[in-house]
Short mmCIF file of C-alpha atoms in Angstrom, two decimals:
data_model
loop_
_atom_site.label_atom_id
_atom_site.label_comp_id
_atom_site.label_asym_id
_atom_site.label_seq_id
_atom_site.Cartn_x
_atom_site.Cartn_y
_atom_site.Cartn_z
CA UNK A 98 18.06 -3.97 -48.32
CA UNK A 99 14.32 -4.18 -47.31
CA UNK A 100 14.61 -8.26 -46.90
CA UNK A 101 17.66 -7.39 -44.62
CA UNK A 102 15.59 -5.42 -42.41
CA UNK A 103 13.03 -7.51 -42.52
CA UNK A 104 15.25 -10.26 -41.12
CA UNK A 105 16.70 -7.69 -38.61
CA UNK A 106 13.11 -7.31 -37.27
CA UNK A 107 12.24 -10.55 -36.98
CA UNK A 108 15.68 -11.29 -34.82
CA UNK A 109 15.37 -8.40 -32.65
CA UNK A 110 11.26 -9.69 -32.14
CA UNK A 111 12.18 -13.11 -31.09
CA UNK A 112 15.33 -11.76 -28.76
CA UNK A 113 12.81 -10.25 -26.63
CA UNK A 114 10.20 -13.06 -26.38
CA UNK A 115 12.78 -15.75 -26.09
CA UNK A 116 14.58 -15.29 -22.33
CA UNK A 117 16.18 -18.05 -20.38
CA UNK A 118 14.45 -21.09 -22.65
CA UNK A 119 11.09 -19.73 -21.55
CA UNK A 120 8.44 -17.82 -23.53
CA UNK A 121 7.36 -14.78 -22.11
CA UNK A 122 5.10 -12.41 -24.30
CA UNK A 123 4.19 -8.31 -23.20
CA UNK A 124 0.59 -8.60 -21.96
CA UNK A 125 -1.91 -6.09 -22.09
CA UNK A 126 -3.48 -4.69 -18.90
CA UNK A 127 -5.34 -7.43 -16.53
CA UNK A 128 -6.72 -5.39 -14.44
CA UNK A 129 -10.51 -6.31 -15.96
CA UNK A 130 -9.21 -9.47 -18.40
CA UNK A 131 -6.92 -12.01 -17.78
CA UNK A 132 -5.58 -14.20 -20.57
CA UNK A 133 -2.78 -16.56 -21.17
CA UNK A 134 -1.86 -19.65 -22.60
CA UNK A 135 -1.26 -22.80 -20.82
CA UNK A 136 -0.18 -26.21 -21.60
CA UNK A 137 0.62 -29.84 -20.25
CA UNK A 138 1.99 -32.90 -21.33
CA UNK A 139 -0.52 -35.60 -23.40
CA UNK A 140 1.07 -38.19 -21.86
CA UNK A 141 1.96 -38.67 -18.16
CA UNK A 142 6.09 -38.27 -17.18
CA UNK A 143 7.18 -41.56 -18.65
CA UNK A 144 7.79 -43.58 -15.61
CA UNK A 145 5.34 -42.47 -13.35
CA UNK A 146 2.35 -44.60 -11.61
CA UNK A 147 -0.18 -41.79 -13.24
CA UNK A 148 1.30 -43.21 -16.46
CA UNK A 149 0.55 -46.45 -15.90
CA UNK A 150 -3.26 -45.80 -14.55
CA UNK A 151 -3.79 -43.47 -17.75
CA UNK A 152 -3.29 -46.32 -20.56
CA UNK A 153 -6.50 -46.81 -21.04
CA UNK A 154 -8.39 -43.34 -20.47
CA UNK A 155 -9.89 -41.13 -23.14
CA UNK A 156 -7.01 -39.91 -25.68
CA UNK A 157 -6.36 -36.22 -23.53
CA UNK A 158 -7.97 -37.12 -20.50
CA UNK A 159 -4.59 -36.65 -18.80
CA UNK A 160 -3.67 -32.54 -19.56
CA UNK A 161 -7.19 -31.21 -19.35
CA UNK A 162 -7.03 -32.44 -15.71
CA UNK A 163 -3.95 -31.53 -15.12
CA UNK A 164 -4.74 -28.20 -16.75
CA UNK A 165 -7.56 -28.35 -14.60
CA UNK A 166 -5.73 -28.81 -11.54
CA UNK A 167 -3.17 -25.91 -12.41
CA UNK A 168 -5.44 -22.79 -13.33
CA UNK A 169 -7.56 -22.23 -10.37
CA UNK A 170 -4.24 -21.93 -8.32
CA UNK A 171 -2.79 -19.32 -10.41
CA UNK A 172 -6.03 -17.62 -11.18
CA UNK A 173 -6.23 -17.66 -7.29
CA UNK A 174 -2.68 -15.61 -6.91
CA UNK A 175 -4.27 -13.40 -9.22
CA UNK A 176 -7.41 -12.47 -8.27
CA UNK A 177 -7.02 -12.72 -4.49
CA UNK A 178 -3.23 -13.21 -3.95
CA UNK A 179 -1.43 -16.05 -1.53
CA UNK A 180 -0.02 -15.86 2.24
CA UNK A 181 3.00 -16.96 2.78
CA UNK A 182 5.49 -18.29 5.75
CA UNK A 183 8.99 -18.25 5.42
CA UNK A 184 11.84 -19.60 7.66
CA UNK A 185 15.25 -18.98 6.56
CA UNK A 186 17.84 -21.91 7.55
CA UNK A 187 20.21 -21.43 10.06
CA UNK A 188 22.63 -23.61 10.38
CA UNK A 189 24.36 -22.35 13.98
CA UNK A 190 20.62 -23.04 15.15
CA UNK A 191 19.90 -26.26 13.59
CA UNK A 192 17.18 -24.68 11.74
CA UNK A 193 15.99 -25.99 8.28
CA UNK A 194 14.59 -24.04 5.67
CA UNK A 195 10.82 -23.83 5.48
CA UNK A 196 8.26 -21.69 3.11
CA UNK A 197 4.49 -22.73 3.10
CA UNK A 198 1.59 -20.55 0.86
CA UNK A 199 -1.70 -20.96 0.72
CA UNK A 200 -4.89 -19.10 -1.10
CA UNK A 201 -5.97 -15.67 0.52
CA UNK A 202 -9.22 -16.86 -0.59
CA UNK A 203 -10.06 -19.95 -2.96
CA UNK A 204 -12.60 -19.59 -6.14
CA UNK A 205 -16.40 -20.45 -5.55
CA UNK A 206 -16.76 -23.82 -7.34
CA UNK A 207 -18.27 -22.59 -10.49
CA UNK A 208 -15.57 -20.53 -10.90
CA UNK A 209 -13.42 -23.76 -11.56
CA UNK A 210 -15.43 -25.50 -14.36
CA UNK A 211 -15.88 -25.02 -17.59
CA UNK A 212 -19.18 -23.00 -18.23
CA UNK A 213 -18.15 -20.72 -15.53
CA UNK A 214 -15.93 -17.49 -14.81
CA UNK A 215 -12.58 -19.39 -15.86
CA UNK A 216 -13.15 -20.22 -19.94
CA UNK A 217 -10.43 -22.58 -21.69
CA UNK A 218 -10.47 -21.90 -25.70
CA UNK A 219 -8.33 -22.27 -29.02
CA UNK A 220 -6.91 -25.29 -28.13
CA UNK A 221 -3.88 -26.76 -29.98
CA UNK A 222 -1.32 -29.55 -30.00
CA UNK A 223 2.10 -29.09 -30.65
CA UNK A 224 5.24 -30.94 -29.24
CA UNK A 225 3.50 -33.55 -27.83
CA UNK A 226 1.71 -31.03 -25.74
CA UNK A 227 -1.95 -29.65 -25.14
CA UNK A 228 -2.25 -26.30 -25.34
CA UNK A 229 -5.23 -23.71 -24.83
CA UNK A 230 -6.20 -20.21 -23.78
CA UNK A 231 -7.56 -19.22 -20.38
CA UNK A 232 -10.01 -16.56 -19.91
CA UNK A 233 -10.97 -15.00 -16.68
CA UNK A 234 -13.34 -11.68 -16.77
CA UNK A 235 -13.17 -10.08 -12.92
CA UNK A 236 -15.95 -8.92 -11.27
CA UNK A 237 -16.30 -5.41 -9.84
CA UNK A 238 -15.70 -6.55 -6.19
CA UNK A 239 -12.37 -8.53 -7.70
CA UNK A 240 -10.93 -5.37 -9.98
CA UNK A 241 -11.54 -3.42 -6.51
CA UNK A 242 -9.32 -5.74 -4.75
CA UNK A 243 -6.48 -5.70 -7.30
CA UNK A 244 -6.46 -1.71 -7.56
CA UNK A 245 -6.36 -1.89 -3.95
CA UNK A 246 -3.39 -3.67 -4.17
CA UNK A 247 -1.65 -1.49 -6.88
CA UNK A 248 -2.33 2.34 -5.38
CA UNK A 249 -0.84 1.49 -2.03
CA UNK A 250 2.53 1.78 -1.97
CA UNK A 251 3.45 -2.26 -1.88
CA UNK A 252 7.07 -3.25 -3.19
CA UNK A 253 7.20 -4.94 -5.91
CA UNK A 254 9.24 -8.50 -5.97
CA UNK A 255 10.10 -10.93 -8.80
CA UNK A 256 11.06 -14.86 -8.58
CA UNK A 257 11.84 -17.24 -10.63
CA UNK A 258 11.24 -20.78 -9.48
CA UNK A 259 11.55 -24.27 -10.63
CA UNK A 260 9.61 -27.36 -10.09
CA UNK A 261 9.82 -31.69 -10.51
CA UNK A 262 8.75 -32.32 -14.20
CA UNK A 263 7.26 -35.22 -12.88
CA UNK A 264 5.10 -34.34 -10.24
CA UNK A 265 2.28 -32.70 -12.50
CA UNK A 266 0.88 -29.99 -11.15
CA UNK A 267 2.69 -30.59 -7.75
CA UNK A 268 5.42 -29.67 -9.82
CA UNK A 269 4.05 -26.94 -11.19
CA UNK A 270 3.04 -25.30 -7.93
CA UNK A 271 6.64 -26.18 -6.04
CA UNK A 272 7.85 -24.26 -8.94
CA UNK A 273 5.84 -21.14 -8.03
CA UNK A 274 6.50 -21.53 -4.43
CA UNK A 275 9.98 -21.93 -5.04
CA UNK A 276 10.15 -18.52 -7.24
CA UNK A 277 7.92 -16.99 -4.42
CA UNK A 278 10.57 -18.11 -2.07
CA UNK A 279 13.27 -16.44 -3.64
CA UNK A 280 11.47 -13.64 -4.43
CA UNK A 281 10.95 -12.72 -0.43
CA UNK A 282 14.44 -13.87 0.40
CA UNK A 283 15.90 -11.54 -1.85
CA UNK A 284 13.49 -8.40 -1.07
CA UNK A 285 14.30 -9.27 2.83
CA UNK A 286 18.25 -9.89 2.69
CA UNK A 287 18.56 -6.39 1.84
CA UNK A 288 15.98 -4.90 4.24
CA UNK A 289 16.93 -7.30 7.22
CA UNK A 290 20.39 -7.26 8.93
CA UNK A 291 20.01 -9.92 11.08
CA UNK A 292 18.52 -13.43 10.18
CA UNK A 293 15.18 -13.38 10.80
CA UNK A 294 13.05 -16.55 12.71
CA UNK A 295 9.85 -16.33 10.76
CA UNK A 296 8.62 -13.98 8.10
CA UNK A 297 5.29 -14.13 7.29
CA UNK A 298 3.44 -11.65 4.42
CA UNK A 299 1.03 -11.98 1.80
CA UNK A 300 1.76 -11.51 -2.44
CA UNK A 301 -0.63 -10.53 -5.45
CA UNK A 302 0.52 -11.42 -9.12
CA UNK A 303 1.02 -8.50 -10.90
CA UNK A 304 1.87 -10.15 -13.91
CA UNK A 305 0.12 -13.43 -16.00
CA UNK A 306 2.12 -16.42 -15.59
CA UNK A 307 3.57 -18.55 -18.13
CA UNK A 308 5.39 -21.76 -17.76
CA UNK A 309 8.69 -23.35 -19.40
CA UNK A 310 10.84 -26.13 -19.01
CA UNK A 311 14.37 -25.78 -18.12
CA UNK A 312 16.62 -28.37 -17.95
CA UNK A 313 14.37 -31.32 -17.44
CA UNK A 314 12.28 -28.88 -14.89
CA UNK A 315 9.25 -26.72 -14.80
CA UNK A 316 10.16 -22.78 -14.81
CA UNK A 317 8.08 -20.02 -13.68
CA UNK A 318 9.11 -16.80 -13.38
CA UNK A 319 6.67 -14.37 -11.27
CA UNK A 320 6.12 -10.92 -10.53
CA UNK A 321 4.20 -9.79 -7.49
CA UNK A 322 3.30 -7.15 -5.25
CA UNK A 323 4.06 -7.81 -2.08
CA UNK A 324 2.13 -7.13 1.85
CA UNK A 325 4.78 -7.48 4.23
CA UNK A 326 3.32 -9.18 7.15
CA UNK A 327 5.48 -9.73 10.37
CA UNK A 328 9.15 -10.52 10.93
CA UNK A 329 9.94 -12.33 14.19
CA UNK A 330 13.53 -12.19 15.30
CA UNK A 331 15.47 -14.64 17.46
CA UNK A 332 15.17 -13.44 20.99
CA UNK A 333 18.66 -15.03 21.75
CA UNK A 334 21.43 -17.05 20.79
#
């Protein structure tokens, strides 16, 4: 009886971490700390030209920098949040589809190395991938920001996106864009009657990221809170 409860437990444990073929793990608060895991390929996306050019560089030369590449652009939605522009498509109009972000505000260089605020730790391989831990400790001025961003009454929104496995961390942040981009959509289909020209707002993280693959794809899903900006309407037909 007590190994068939045991067993029970453990099912009911990985049912909850295991959604959608992507790991996602209750965090504690990040208000002050934030910590999670991230990972990328050893080798380059077999293929590639980066694959080619990495033959003869040091044995994991190829994740740490793309590692590298990824963390200060999701550390940056966390600590200071991204702008966004977003076009819906309109076909009667001839209008594509269009959705641009960029950084609020961009870390200070140290803040990108190792040595400074952003740590990388406990690494591990596993599945032909490299694995660590990030670290990033806010600083007053930064835990300021993100409670400003919690006690006023911002919506909250939630994406998921996905992104070309081989395009590195291109990849990686089309897949964030892409859940950011469905995140607004949604929020603004149902506050929005008619089809808006431009929206333009600005998004926090709420939530650590942590990326999957899906299908041959990067996966993100996201949580944010969100500072609606401006909607421009057409004018006329």
């Amino acid at each position: 009886m007590e190994k068939h409860l045991q067993r029970i437990k453990i099912f009911l444990v990985f049912t909850l971490i295991f959604t959608g073929g992507v790991l996602f793990a209750q965090t504690p608060s990040i208000i002050r700390h934030i910590r999670f895991p991230i990972w990328a390929e050893i080798d380059a996306y077999p293929g590639t030209e980066a694959a080619a050019a990495d033959v003869d560089a040091e044995e994991f030369s190829y994740p740490i920098a793309r590692i590298k590449e990824t963390v200060p652009f999701l550390i940056e939605g966390l600590v200071y949040g991204w702008k966004f522009t977003y076009v819906p498509s309109d076909k009667t109009r001839g209008v594509e589809e269009y959705f641009e972000i960029e950084p609020i505000q961009t870390l200070a260089e140290g803040q990108k190395n190792d040595g400074g605020t952003i740590e990388y730790s406990s690494v591990w391989i596993e599945n032909n991938r490299f694995n660590c831990w990030v670290d990033f400790t806010r600083t007053d001025h930064q835990v300021q920001l993100y409670n400003l961003w919690a006690s006023i009454q911002n919506p909250t929104i939630q994406g998921r996106g996905y992104g070309d496995l081989s395009k590195g961390f291109e990849g990686i942040k089309e897949a964030a864009q892409d859940a950011l981009k469905n995140a607004v959509r949604d929020y603004y289909r149902n506050l929005v009657k008619n089809k808006p020209k431009e929206i333009t707002g600005s998004v926090l993280l709420r939530k650590t990221p942590l990326l999957g693959i899906d299908s041959g794809r990067y996966v993100i899903n996201l949580d944010f809170f969100l500072e609606c900006g401006s909607i421009e309407g057409y004018t006329q037909f």
